[in-house]
Short mmCIF file of C-alpha atoms (C1' of nucleotides) in Angstrom, two decimals:
data_model
loop_
_atom_site.label_atom_id
_atom_site.label_comp_id
_atom_site.label_asym_id
_atom_site.label_seq_id
_atom_site.Cartn_x
_atom_site.Cartn_y
_atom_site.Cartn_z
CA MET A 140 0.00 0.00 0.00
CA SER A 141 1.01 3.60 0.13
CA GLU A 142 4.02 4.55 2.23
CA ASN A 143 2.27 6.81 4.64
CA ILE A 144 -0.56 6.20 6.98
CA ASN A 145 -1.67 9.76 6.73
CA THR A 146 -1.96 9.60 3.02
CA TRP A 147 -4.22 6.68 3.59
CA LEU A 148 -6.39 8.21 6.21
CA SER A 149 -7.08 11.29 4.22
CA GLN A 150 -7.51 9.62 0.87
CA ILE A 151 -9.85 7.05 2.22
CA ASN A 152 -12.54 9.64 2.67
CA ASN A 153 -14.93 11.17 0.26
CA ASP A 154 -14.65 10.58 -3.40
CA TYR A 155 -12.09 7.86 -3.05
CA LYS A 156 -14.88 5.64 -1.94
CA ALA A 157 -17.16 3.66 -4.18
CA ALA A 158 -20.39 1.79 -3.78
CA LEU A 159 -19.79 -1.92 -3.93
CA SER A 160 -22.21 -4.22 -5.63
CA VAL A 161 -22.37 -7.77 -6.83
CA ASP A 162 -24.05 -8.96 -10.01
CA CYS A 163 -24.99 -12.60 -10.40
CA VAL A 164 -25.22 -14.40 -13.65
CA ILE A 165 -27.61 -17.16 -12.68
CA PHE A 166 -27.55 -19.67 -15.49
CA GLY A 167 -30.52 -21.97 -15.89
CA TYR A 168 -30.40 -25.04 -18.03
CA THR A 169 -32.85 -27.47 -19.54
CA ASP A 170 -32.26 -30.55 -21.66
CA ALA A 171 -31.60 -28.37 -24.60
CA ASP A 172 -30.80 -24.81 -23.72
CA LEU A 173 -28.99 -22.46 -21.45
CA TYR A 174 -30.71 -19.39 -20.03
CA VAL A 175 -29.82 -16.47 -17.84
CA GLY A 176 -32.09 -15.25 -15.05
CA THR A 177 -32.93 -11.55 -15.23
CA ILE A 178 -35.13 -8.98 -13.60
CA LYS A 179 -36.57 -5.83 -15.05
CA CYS A 180 -34.49 -2.74 -14.57
CA ASN A 181 -36.29 0.39 -13.45
CA MET A 182 -33.45 2.84 -13.50
CA PRO A 183 -33.09 5.44 -16.24
CA PRO A 184 -31.71 5.36 -18.81
CA TYR A 185 -32.07 1.58 -18.79
CA GLU A 186 -35.67 1.50 -17.66
CA GLY A 187 -37.54 -1.53 -18.92
CA LEU A 188 -34.49 -3.48 -19.97
CA PRO A 189 -33.66 -6.78 -18.40
CA SER A 190 -30.74 -6.74 -16.03
CA LEU A 191 -28.74 -9.24 -14.06
CA VAL A 192 -29.67 -9.89 -10.48
CA GLY A 193 -27.55 -7.77 -8.19
CA ASP A 194 -27.46 -5.72 -5.07
CA LEU A 195 -25.21 -3.59 -2.96
CA VAL A 196 -22.87 -5.36 -0.61
CA ARG A 197 -23.85 -4.47 2.93
CA PRO A 198 -21.39 -3.05 5.42
CA ASP A 199 -21.44 -6.20 7.49
CA GLU A 200 -20.94 -8.79 4.79
CA ASN A 201 -18.34 -9.70 2.22
CA SER A 202 -19.19 -10.17 -1.42
CA ASP A 203 -19.63 -13.93 -1.19
CA GLN A 204 -22.14 -13.47 1.56
CA ALA A 205 -23.96 -10.87 -0.47
CA VAL A 206 -24.19 -13.24 -3.39
CA ASN A 207 -25.49 -16.01 -1.21
CA ARG A 208 -28.13 -13.71 0.17
CA ILE A 209 -29.24 -12.62 -3.26
CA ILE A 210 -29.40 -16.12 -4.61
CA ILE A 211 -31.54 -17.29 -1.74
CA GLU A 212 -33.78 -14.28 -2.19
CA LYS A 213 -34.27 -14.80 -5.88
CA THR A 214 -34.25 -18.55 -6.22
CA GLY A 215 -34.94 -19.98 -2.79
CA PHE A 216 -31.92 -22.27 -3.11
CA LYS A 217 -29.85 -22.23 0.02
CA ASN A 218 -26.62 -23.87 -1.00
CA LEU A 219 -26.16 -23.03 -4.60
CA TYR A 220 -22.59 -23.16 -5.84
CA PHE A 221 -21.19 -19.93 -7.22
CA GLU A 222 -17.90 -18.44 -8.26
CA GLN A 223 -16.43 -14.99 -8.49
CA VAL A 224 -15.50 -14.07 -12.02
CA HIS A 225 -14.37 -10.49 -12.52
CA THR A 226 -14.76 -7.01 -11.14
CA PHE A 227 -15.99 -4.15 -13.27
CA THR A 228 -14.80 -0.71 -12.35
CA ASN A 229 -15.31 1.69 -15.22
CA ILE A 230 -16.11 5.06 -13.79
CA ASP A 231 -19.21 5.62 -15.89
CA ARG A 232 -20.65 2.15 -15.72
CA HIS A 233 -23.48 3.26 -13.47
CA PRO A 234 -25.69 6.33 -13.86
CA LEU A 235 -25.83 7.13 -10.16
CA GLY A 236 -22.15 7.44 -9.60
CA ARG A 237 -19.24 5.22 -8.93
CA VAL A 238 -20.49 1.71 -8.44
CA VAL A 239 -18.02 -1.12 -8.65
CA SER A 240 -19.52 -4.47 -9.42
CA ILE A 241 -18.12 -7.88 -8.67
CA ALA A 242 -19.55 -10.46 -11.06
CA TYR A 243 -20.40 -14.00 -10.05
CA PHE A 244 -21.98 -16.91 -11.83
CA SER A 245 -24.12 -19.73 -10.60
CA LEU A 246 -26.17 -22.41 -12.25
CA ILE A 247 -29.47 -24.07 -11.63
CA LYS A 248 -31.57 -26.73 -13.26
CA LEU A 249 -34.60 -24.94 -14.58
CA ASP A 250 -37.24 -27.50 -13.80
CA GLU A 251 -36.05 -27.68 -10.23
CA TYR A 252 -36.28 -23.95 -10.00
CA GLN A 253 -39.82 -24.05 -11.27
CA ARG A 254 -40.79 -26.86 -8.96
CA ALA A 255 -39.29 -25.11 -5.96
CA GLU A 256 -40.57 -21.69 -6.85
CA SER A 257 -42.48 -20.68 -3.82
CA SER A 258 -44.63 -17.95 -2.44
CA ASN A 259 -41.85 -15.62 -1.51
CA THR A 260 -39.27 -15.88 -4.25
CA LYS A 261 -39.24 -13.06 -6.72
CA GLU A 262 -39.76 -14.21 -10.20
CA LEU A 263 -36.87 -14.30 -12.60
CA ASN A 264 -37.20 -13.89 -16.31
CA TRP A 265 -35.20 -16.49 -18.14
CA ILE A 266 -33.63 -15.39 -21.38
CA ASN A 267 -32.36 -18.02 -23.80
CA LEU A 268 -28.71 -17.45 -24.51
CA ASN A 269 -29.17 -18.37 -28.13
CA GLU A 270 -31.16 -15.22 -28.68
CA ASN A 271 -29.85 -11.72 -29.03
CA PHE A 272 -30.81 -9.30 -26.35
CA ILE A 273 -29.68 -6.13 -24.66
CA LEU A 274 -29.23 -5.86 -20.93
CA ALA A 275 -29.09 -2.79 -18.73
CA PHE A 276 -25.80 -1.22 -17.66
CA ASP A 277 -22.70 -3.13 -18.77
CA HIS A 278 -24.45 -6.38 -18.09
CA ASN A 279 -23.97 -7.82 -21.56
CA GLN A 280 -20.28 -7.51 -21.03
CA ILE A 281 -20.53 -9.12 -17.61
CA LEU A 282 -22.60 -11.95 -19.01
CA GLU A 283 -20.10 -12.62 -21.78
CA LYS A 284 -17.28 -12.87 -19.32
CA CYS A 285 -19.24 -15.30 -17.19
CA ILE A 286 -20.16 -17.52 -20.11
CA THR A 287 -16.55 -17.70 -21.17
CA GLN A 288 -15.47 -18.49 -17.67
CA LEU A 289 -18.10 -21.17 -17.18
CA ARG A 290 -17.06 -22.90 -20.38
CA ASP A 291 -13.39 -22.71 -19.54
CA GLN A 292 -13.92 -23.94 -16.03
CA ILE A 293 -16.05 -26.91 -16.86
CA LYS A 294 -13.33 -28.27 -19.09
CA ASP A 295 -10.86 -28.77 -16.31
CA ARG A 296 -12.59 -28.48 -13.01
CA PRO A 297 -15.54 -30.30 -11.58
CA VAL A 298 -17.72 -27.25 -11.72
CA GLY A 299 -20.37 -29.45 -13.25
CA PHE A 300 -20.69 -31.54 -10.15
CA ASN A 301 -21.31 -28.58 -7.97
CA LEU A 302 -24.03 -27.59 -10.30
CA LEU A 303 -26.01 -30.79 -10.18
CA PRO A 304 -28.14 -32.32 -7.45
CA LYS A 305 -26.19 -34.43 -4.96
CA LYS A 306 -27.08 -37.57 -6.82
CA PHE A 307 -27.19 -37.64 -10.58
CA THR A 308 -26.84 -39.99 -13.48
CA ILE A 309 -23.98 -39.94 -15.92
CA ASN A 310 -26.36 -38.93 -18.63
CA GLN A 311 -27.59 -35.96 -16.69
CA LEU A 312 -24.01 -34.86 -16.27
CA GLN A 313 -23.43 -35.30 -19.97
CA GLU A 314 -26.48 -33.23 -20.85
CA LEU A 315 -25.16 -30.46 -18.66
CA TYR A 316 -21.84 -30.48 -20.46
CA GLU A 317 -23.55 -30.49 -23.82
CA VAL A 318 -25.76 -27.54 -23.00
CA ILE A 319 -22.94 -25.50 -21.56
CA LEU A 320 -20.42 -26.20 -24.26
CA GLN A 321 -23.01 -26.29 -27.02
CA ILE A 322 -21.63 -29.46 -28.49
CA LYS A 323 -22.75 -33.06 -28.80
CA LEU A 324 -20.71 -35.62 -26.89
CA ASP A 325 -20.36 -39.33 -27.43
CA LYS A 326 -22.18 -41.30 -24.73
CA ARG A 327 -19.66 -44.09 -24.38
CA ASN A 328 -16.62 -41.90 -24.40
CA PHE A 329 -18.10 -39.49 -21.91
CA ARG A 330 -19.03 -42.26 -19.52
CA ARG A 331 -15.64 -43.90 -19.78
CA LYS A 332 -13.80 -40.65 -19.25
CA LEU A 333 -15.78 -39.50 -16.28
CA LEU A 334 -15.70 -42.85 -14.53
CA SER A 335 -11.99 -43.19 -15.17
CA LEU A 336 -11.35 -39.96 -13.28
CA GLY A 337 -12.24 -41.84 -10.14
CA ILE A 338 -14.04 -38.99 -8.49
CA LEU A 339 -17.57 -40.34 -8.70
CA SER A 340 -19.07 -42.59 -6.08
CA ASP A 341 -21.51 -45.27 -7.06
CA ILE A 342 -24.17 -44.82 -4.42
CA LYS A 343 -26.03 -48.02 -5.33
CA GLU A 344 -29.24 -46.30 -6.11
CA PHE A 345 -31.29 -46.34 -9.25
CA GLN A 346 -33.89 -44.16 -10.82
CA THR A 347 -37.44 -45.18 -10.08
CA GLU A 348 -40.66 -44.64 -11.93
CA VAL A 349 -39.09 -44.15 -15.29
CA SER A 350 -40.53 -46.06 -18.17
CA HIS A 351 -37.21 -47.40 -19.36
CA ARG A 352 -34.21 -49.06 -17.88
CA PRO A 353 -33.42 -47.12 -14.69
CA ALA A 354 -30.11 -45.32 -14.53
CA LYS A 355 -27.58 -45.62 -11.78
CA TYR A 356 -27.07 -42.65 -9.52
CA TYR A 357 -23.63 -41.33 -8.71
CA SER A 358 -22.42 -38.62 -6.44
CA PHE A 359 -19.38 -36.42 -6.59
CA ASN A 360 -16.70 -37.61 -4.18
CA LYS A 361 -14.88 -34.53 -3.02
CA GLN A 362 -12.36 -36.45 -0.95
CA LEU A 363 -11.21 -38.43 -3.93
CA TYR A 364 -11.09 -35.29 -5.99
CA ASP A 365 -8.95 -33.40 -3.51
CA LYS A 366 -6.65 -36.35 -3.10
CA ARG A 367 -6.20 -36.69 -6.79
CA LYS A 368 -5.65 -32.98 -7.19
CA SER A 369 -2.85 -33.02 -4.64
CA ASP A 370 -1.13 -35.87 -6.48
CA GLY A 371 -1.04 -34.41 -9.92
CA PHE A 372 -3.61 -33.00 -12.26
CA LEU A 373 -7.03 -33.90 -13.41
CA PHE A 374 -9.38 -33.94 -16.35
CA MET B 990 -30.06 -4.20 -9.41
CA SER B 991 -32.58 -3.44 -6.72
CA GLU B 992 -36.14 -2.65 -7.74
CA ASN B 993 -36.30 0.87 -6.53
CA ILE B 994 -34.27 3.87 -7.43
CA ASN B 995 -34.81 5.38 -4.04
CA THR B 996 -33.48 2.36 -2.33
CA TRP B 997 -30.43 2.88 -4.40
CA LEU B 998 -29.99 6.53 -3.84
CA SER B 999 -30.21 6.27 -0.12
CA GLN B 1000 -28.16 3.15 0.28
CA ILE B 1001 -25.39 4.39 -1.85
CA ASN B 1002 -24.38 6.85 0.80
CA ASN B 1003 -22.50 6.42 4.00
CA ASP B 1004 -21.33 3.09 5.16
CA TYR B 1005 -22.42 1.32 2.01
CA LYS B 1006 -19.35 2.74 0.39
CA ALA B 1007 -15.92 1.20 0.48
CA ALA B 1008 -12.45 2.32 -0.37
CA LEU B 1009 -11.28 0.66 -3.54
CA SER B 1010 -7.72 -0.48 -3.95
CA VAL B 1011 -5.66 -2.64 -6.25
CA ASP B 1012 -2.85 -4.91 -5.21
CA CYS B 1013 -0.32 -6.08 -7.77
CA VAL B 1014 1.54 -9.30 -7.58
CA ILE B 1015 4.57 -8.39 -9.67
CA PHE B 1016 6.40 -11.60 -10.39
CA GLY B 1017 10.06 -11.42 -11.27
CA TYR B 1018 11.92 -14.32 -12.78
CA THR B 1019 15.50 -15.33 -13.34
CA ASP B 1020 16.93 -18.41 -15.00
CA ALA B 1021 16.20 -20.40 -11.93
CA ASP B 1022 13.68 -18.78 -9.67
CA LEU B 1023 10.47 -16.87 -9.34
CA TYR B 1024 10.19 -13.88 -7.04
CA VAL B 1025 7.55 -11.43 -5.95
CA GLY B 1026 8.17 -7.71 -5.69
CA THR B 1027 7.29 -6.20 -2.32
CA ILE B 1028 7.59 -2.98 -0.42
CA LYS B 1029 7.82 -2.44 3.31
CA CYS B 1030 4.53 -1.90 5.07
CA ASN B 1031 4.39 0.89 7.60
CA MET B 1032 0.88 0.47 8.85
CA PRO B 1033 0.17 -1.09 12.24
CA PRO B 1034 -0.30 -3.86 13.07
CA TYR B 1035 1.69 -4.95 10.04
CA GLU B 1036 4.51 -2.44 10.40
CA GLY B 1037 7.77 -3.71 9.02
CA LEU B 1038 6.32 -6.63 7.11
CA PRO B 1039 6.66 -6.83 3.35
CA SER B 1040 3.49 -6.15 1.43
CA LEU B 1041 2.37 -6.27 -2.16
CA VAL B 1042 2.48 -3.13 -4.21
CA GLY B 1043 -0.88 -1.46 -4.18
CA ASP B 1044 -2.72 1.79 -4.04
CA LEU B 1045 -6.16 3.29 -3.92
CA VAL B 1046 -8.02 3.59 -7.17
CA ARG B 1047 -8.53 7.24 -7.89
CA PRO B 1048 -11.95 8.71 -8.62
CA ASP B 1049 -11.05 9.37 -12.22
CA GLU B 1050 -9.61 6.00 -13.19
CA ASN B 1051 -10.73 2.41 -13.38
CA SER B 1052 -8.81 -0.39 -11.76
CA ASP B 1053 -6.81 -1.28 -14.86
CA GLN B 1054 -5.63 2.26 -15.14
CA ALA B 1055 -4.67 2.29 -11.49
CA VAL B 1056 -2.63 -0.86 -11.96
CA ASN B 1057 -0.89 0.57 -14.95
CA ARG B 1058 -0.02 3.68 -13.02
CA ILE B 1059 1.38 1.70 -10.12
CA ILE B 1060 3.44 -0.56 -12.30
CA ILE B 1061 5.01 2.37 -14.09
CA GLU B 1062 5.71 4.03 -10.76
CA LYS B 1063 7.36 1.01 -9.25
CA THR B 1064 9.10 -0.58 -12.20
CA GLY B 1065 9.40 2.07 -14.85
CA PHE B 1066 7.94 -0.32 -17.44
CA LYS B 1067 5.30 1.37 -19.52
CA ASN B 1068 3.56 -1.49 -21.24
CA LEU B 1069 3.77 -4.38 -18.92
CA TYR B 1070 1.12 -7.02 -19.41
CA PHE B 1071 -1.15 -7.66 -16.43
CA GLU B 1072 -4.36 -9.46 -15.59
CA GLN B 1073 -7.07 -9.11 -13.04
CA VAL B 1074 -7.33 -12.13 -10.79
CA HIS B 1075 -9.74 -11.82 -7.90
CA THR B 1076 -11.34 -9.29 -5.59
CA PHE B 1077 -10.97 -9.52 -1.84
CA THR B 1078 -13.77 -8.09 0.25
CA ASN B 1079 -13.61 -9.42 3.77
CA ILE B 1080 -14.80 -6.71 6.09
CA ASP B 1081 -11.85 -6.89 8.43
CA ARG B 1082 -9.10 -7.32 5.88
CA HIS B 1083 -7.81 -3.81 6.44
CA PRO B 1084 -7.19 -2.10 9.79
CA LEU B 1085 -8.43 1.30 8.68
CA GLY B 1086 -11.88 0.26 7.64
CA ARG B 1087 -13.54 -1.25 4.67
CA VAL B 1088 -11.06 -1.51 1.86
CA VAL B 1089 -11.86 -3.75 -1.05
CA SER B 1090 -8.89 -4.89 -3.04
CA ILE B 1091 -8.75 -6.06 -6.60
CA ALA B 1092 -5.75 -8.30 -7.17
CA TYR B 1093 -3.72 -8.32 -10.35
CA PHE B 1094 -0.60 -10.10 -11.45
CA SER B 1095 2.16 -9.10 -13.79
CA LEU B 1096 5.56 -10.50 -14.65
CA ILE B 1097 8.94 -9.11 -15.40
CA LYS B 1098 12.37 -10.46 -16.18
CA LEU B 1099 14.52 -9.59 -13.22
CA ASP B 1100 17.70 -8.66 -15.01
CA GLU B 1101 15.81 -6.29 -17.26
CA TYR B 1102 14.28 -4.71 -14.23
CA GLN B 1103 17.68 -4.22 -12.70
CA ARG B 1104 19.14 -2.85 -15.89
CA ALA B 1105 16.27 -0.41 -16.33
CA GLU B 1106 16.08 0.59 -12.70
CA SER B 1107 16.46 4.30 -12.82
CA SER B 1108 16.70 7.34 -10.67
CA ASN B 1109 13.03 7.69 -9.99
CA THR B 1110 11.67 4.20 -9.56
CA LYS B 1111 11.05 3.13 -6.03
CA GLU B 1112 12.96 0.07 -5.13
CA LEU B 1113 11.17 -3.22 -4.82
CA ASN B 1114 12.29 -6.01 -2.54
CA TRP B 1115 12.22 -9.31 -4.33
CA ILE B 1116 11.27 -12.31 -2.27
CA ASN B 1117 12.00 -15.78 -3.59
CA LEU B 1118 8.83 -17.78 -3.78
CA ASN B 1119 10.60 -20.91 -2.62
CA GLU B 1120 11.04 -19.40 0.78
CA ASN B 1121 8.45 -19.05 3.49
CA PHE B 1122 7.49 -15.55 4.43
CA ILE B 1123 4.67 -13.56 5.89
CA LEU B 1124 3.16 -10.58 4.15
CA ALA B 1125 1.07 -7.76 5.56
CA PHE B 1126 -2.72 -7.80 5.42
CA ASP B 1127 -4.23 -10.75 3.56
CA HIS B 1128 -1.45 -10.53 1.01
CA ASN B 1129 -0.28 -14.12 1.40
CA GLN B 1130 -3.72 -15.21 0.37
CA ILE B 1131 -3.72 -12.82 -2.57
CA LEU B 1132 -0.33 -14.03 -3.65
CA GLU B 1133 -1.40 -17.67 -3.52
CA LYS B 1134 -4.36 -16.97 -5.71
CA CYS B 1135 -2.19 -15.18 -8.24
CA ILE B 1136 0.37 -17.97 -8.39
CA THR B 1137 -2.35 -20.51 -9.01
CA GLN B 1138 -3.86 -18.35 -11.69
CA LEU B 1139 -0.55 -17.72 -13.42
CA ARG B 1140 0.20 -21.44 -13.53
CA ASP B 1141 -3.24 -22.27 -14.82
CA GLN B 1142 -3.17 -19.55 -17.43
CA ILE B 1143 0.18 -20.36 -18.87
CA LYS B 1144 -0.95 -23.88 -19.64
CA ASP B 1145 -3.57 -22.82 -22.11
CA ARG B 1146 -3.10 -19.23 -23.02
CA PRO B 1147 -0.12 -17.41 -24.42
CA VAL B 1148 0.43 -15.51 -21.21
CA GLY B 1149 4.06 -16.36 -21.51
CA PHE B 1150 4.46 -14.39 -24.69
CA ASN B 1151 3.07 -11.27 -23.16
CA LEU B 1152 5.58 -11.64 -20.42
CA LEU B 1153 8.68 -11.82 -22.56
CA PRO B 1154 10.49 -9.18 -24.57
CA LYS B 1155 9.14 -8.71 -28.08
CA LYS B 1156 11.79 -10.98 -29.49
CA PHE B 1157 12.88 -14.06 -27.64
CA THR B 1158 14.40 -17.44 -28.26
CA ILE B 1159 12.57 -20.70 -27.82
CA ASN B 1160 14.89 -21.56 -24.98
CA GLN B 1161 14.07 -18.36 -23.15
CA LEU B 1162 10.43 -19.19 -23.48
CA GLN B 1163 11.08 -22.65 -22.15
CA GLU B 1164 12.98 -21.31 -19.17
CA LEU B 1165 10.06 -19.09 -18.35
CA TYR B 1166 7.70 -22.05 -18.39
CA GLU B 1167 10.05 -24.06 -16.26
CA VAL B 1168 10.41 -21.37 -13.65
CA ILE B 1169 6.70 -20.71 -13.44
CA LEU B 1170 5.58 -24.30 -13.38
CA GLN B 1171 8.57 -25.46 -11.37
CA ILE B 1172 9.18 -28.41 -13.63
CA LYS B 1173 11.81 -29.45 -16.11
CA LEU B 1174 10.70 -29.67 -19.73
CA ASP B 1175 12.18 -31.58 -22.62
CA LYS B 1176 13.89 -29.26 -25.06
CA ARG B 1177 12.89 -31.09 -28.22
CA ASN B 1178 9.30 -31.64 -27.24
CA PHE B 1179 8.89 -28.07 -26.10
CA ARG B 1180 10.29 -26.67 -29.30
CA ARG B 1181 8.17 -28.94 -31.48
CA LYS B 1182 5.02 -28.15 -29.57
CA LEU B 1183 5.45 -24.40 -29.57
CA LEU B 1184 6.41 -24.19 -33.21
CA SER B 1185 3.55 -26.43 -34.22
CA LEU B 1186 1.08 -24.02 -32.66
CA GLY B 1187 1.87 -21.69 -35.51
CA ILE B 1188 1.71 -18.52 -33.48
CA LEU B 1189 5.39 -17.64 -33.50
CA SER B 1190 7.01 -15.61 -36.23
CA ASP B 1191 10.55 -16.29 -37.25
CA ILE B 1192 11.92 -12.78 -37.43
CA LYS B 1193 15.20 -13.84 -39.11
CA GLU B 1194 17.37 -12.49 -36.40
CA PHE B 1195 19.98 -14.21 -34.31
CA GLN B 1196 21.61 -13.63 -30.99
CA THR B 1197 24.92 -11.83 -31.18
CA GLU B 1198 27.91 -11.77 -28.91
CA VAL B 1199 27.20 -15.05 -27.27
CA SER B 1200 30.04 -17.45 -27.03
CA HIS B 1201 28.12 -20.35 -28.44
CA ARG B 1202 25.92 -21.05 -31.37
CA PRO B 1203 23.54 -18.10 -31.60
CA ALA B 1204 19.86 -18.79 -31.16
CA LYS B 1205 17.12 -17.70 -33.50
CA TYR B 1206 14.77 -15.00 -32.34
CA TYR B 1207 11.02 -15.35 -32.62
CA SER B 1208 8.17 -13.06 -31.85
CA PHE B 1209 4.61 -13.73 -30.83
CA ASN B 1210 2.23 -13.34 -33.74
CA LYS B 1211 -1.00 -12.08 -32.30
CA GLN B 1212 -2.85 -12.13 -35.59
CA LEU B 1213 -2.15 -15.79 -36.09
CA TYR B 1214 -3.13 -16.46 -32.52
CA ASP B 1215 -6.45 -14.67 -32.80
CA LYS B 1216 -7.20 -16.37 -36.08
CA ARG B 1217 -6.46 -19.76 -34.65
CA LYS B 1218 -8.51 -19.03 -31.57
CA SER B 1219 -11.54 -18.15 -33.62
CA ASP B 1220 -11.26 -21.43 -35.52
CA GLY B 1221 -11.13 -23.79 -32.62
CA PHE B 1222 -8.99 -24.18 -29.59
CA LEU B 1223 -5.35 -23.91 -28.81
CA PHE B 1224 -2.51 -25.29 -26.74
"C1'" DA C 1268 40.63 -27.60 -29.91
"C1'" DC C 1269 37.56 -26.79 -26.34
"C1'" DA C 1270 33.52 -25.03 -23.89
"C1'" DA C 1271 28.74 -23.88 -24.16
"C1'" DA C 1272 24.36 -23.63 -25.59
"C1'" DA C 1273 21.49 -24.41 -30.08
"C1'" DG C 1274 19.23 -27.43 -32.67
"C1'" DT C 1275 17.46 -31.95 -34.51
"C1'" DG C 1276 14.23 -37.50 -35.24
"C1'" DT C 1277 12.39 -41.69 -33.88
"C1'" DT C 1278 9.80 -44.85 -31.16
"C1'" DG C 1279 6.43 -46.49 -27.70
"C1'" DT C 1280 2.46 -45.46 -25.10
"C1'" DC C 1281 -1.74 -43.61 -23.80
"C1'" DG C 1282 -5.83 -41.16 -24.50
"C1'" DC C 1283 -9.29 -39.62 -27.68
"C1'" DT C 1284 -12.62 -40.49 -31.38
"C1'" DA C 1285 -15.80 -42.97 -34.00
"C1'" DC C 1286 -19.14 -46.25 -34.24
"C1'" DA C 1287 -23.90 -50.06 -33.40
"C1'" DC C 1288 -26.22 -53.08 -30.64
"C1'" DC C 1289 -28.44 -55.28 -26.39
"C1'" DC C 1290 -30.74 -54.31 -21.72
"C1'" DA C 1291 -34.21 -53.16 -18.24
"C1'" DT C 1292 -38.30 -51.04 -17.21
"C1'" DG C 1293 -43.35 -49.10 -17.67
"C1'" DG C 1294 -47.30 -48.99 -20.18
"C1'" DC D 1314 -44.58 -56.61 -27.12
"C1'" DC D 1315 -43.38 -52.10 -27.89
"C1'" DA D 1316 -41.26 -47.67 -26.81
"C1'" DT D 1317 -37.80 -45.35 -24.25
"C1'" DG D 1318 -33.59 -44.18 -22.64
"C1'" DG D 1319 -29.52 -46.91 -20.16
"C1'" DG D 1320 -25.50 -49.17 -20.78
"C1'" DT D 1321 -21.47 -51.60 -23.17
"C1'" DG D 1322 -16.33 -52.82 -26.46
"C1'" DT D 1323 -13.05 -52.25 -30.00
"C1'" DA D 1324 -10.02 -50.49 -33.47
"C1'" DG D 1325 -7.38 -46.55 -35.62
"C1'" DC D 1326 -5.13 -42.32 -35.01
"C1'" DG D 1327 -2.86 -38.49 -33.09
"C1'" DA D 1328 -0.60 -36.26 -29.28
"C1'" DC D 1329 2.85 -36.60 -25.79
"C1'" DA D 1330 7.05 -38.45 -23.35
"C1'" DA D 1331 11.53 -40.36 -23.44
"C1'" DC D 1332 15.90 -40.30 -25.17
"C1'" DA D 1333 21.60 -38.65 -27.36
"C1'" DC D 1334 24.16 -36.64 -30.69
"C1'" DT D 1335 25.68 -32.93 -34.08
"C1'" DT D 1336 26.19 -27.82 -35.02
"C1'" DT D 1337 27.80 -23.21 -34.49
"C1'" DT D 1338 29.92 -19.77 -32.30
"C1'" DG D 1339 33.69 -17.34 -29.03
"C1'" DT D 1340 37.87 -17.87 -26.76
#
DNA sequence: ACAAAAGTGTTGTCGCTACACCCATGG
DNA sequence: CCATGGGTGTAGCGACAACACTTTTGT
């Protein structure tokens, strides 16, 4: 930091301060498509446009806590996985003054969201990422960065596992990869690869009430993952 | 953002604001080792400890601009490549109050730094990353995150090229990789791999005044890189 | 002629891709 | 018994790792 405490104390006042906000890119996915959850912006000059879900970070919380709060508020999900992506600091990014925004992404299975959607959760508008659309503020830019990051991450980190229910089938995992990366994967190769990583636990459960051969459920084994990570690499 | 402008306007005052700072992890490398550039902290309770180079972001600049300013101040290098890594927001991370810090990393060849070190650049203390040491504030944590990021990045992005002089030899590039990743690489395989990427230009120049066979200089060809990136993947 | 770093090819292995059919269940 | 998605094996190819000697320059 600066060499002099006094410099600090004086600078830290007034216009050296900024409002701190977080913006969440909440991805929602179905069998076929990837969406982003938005709300309607009511601030000129962006009135009426969709915007990402965000809020100011309160004085008594850090940004992760703020994100957690917002996600619970908007989706009702209490332990959703999320990651910090990038911080946007352009001086004119917000009409009301200097607002710095820390961008996060998260991901949710859309039919679970709809099933869970309860009395008190505010409704999100889901926009299909295959369409073109304009968001308020610099939110298109934020969204782009988050999409890129999500795609990069999923290729060499088990982000996908954090994003699925505790138990899932290999095919569900594959669908998630396909939707995120927008490519078609080979069933056999995908299964072989993922199982060979040795980070999935066979929990000896099967689907029920499906009108076809029931699939085996697996869960993500974090211990094995951490162990393997400390040895060498992964994926 | 929030649904109501008034919410915004009122909240944005007072204790909802934070001081905004950047901290730079300036890596320095030699043939054999990787270092981090530090200054001496004079703020209790961390007085006397080394700390990362950082400063407040001024009201008229964004965080990238602040980083650029700091790097020029401390190293004299005008176009050093740098990247944003992560933002640290814990409420008690700074003794003087709420200071949010955006972490960046950069990288410099140590002998160039020493050669260029001029009258007006403040001196940095270079700490070898193989040693154990304690930094002021949460700077050890910031440093860790930056090291991880640098290692991850270099594996699948041409970060390395941005970090070298405009013209460099393949062996210099290899040394950089070896120092950063802390592994020994095979000369032939490295050369083959890098040349096969097709993003290096042979600039038809050779080392001079070396008492051994002079090496060919290459430069990073950004056009080729961008082209290749838009086709498919890379590395 | 010697020291010092630059530069060069081949072979085995492992992981990825491509591809088509049988299995278990519900209706 | 039919429809639906679950689950399996193999062969060819390409990328990566391992490995030692010759070349060019300065002294």
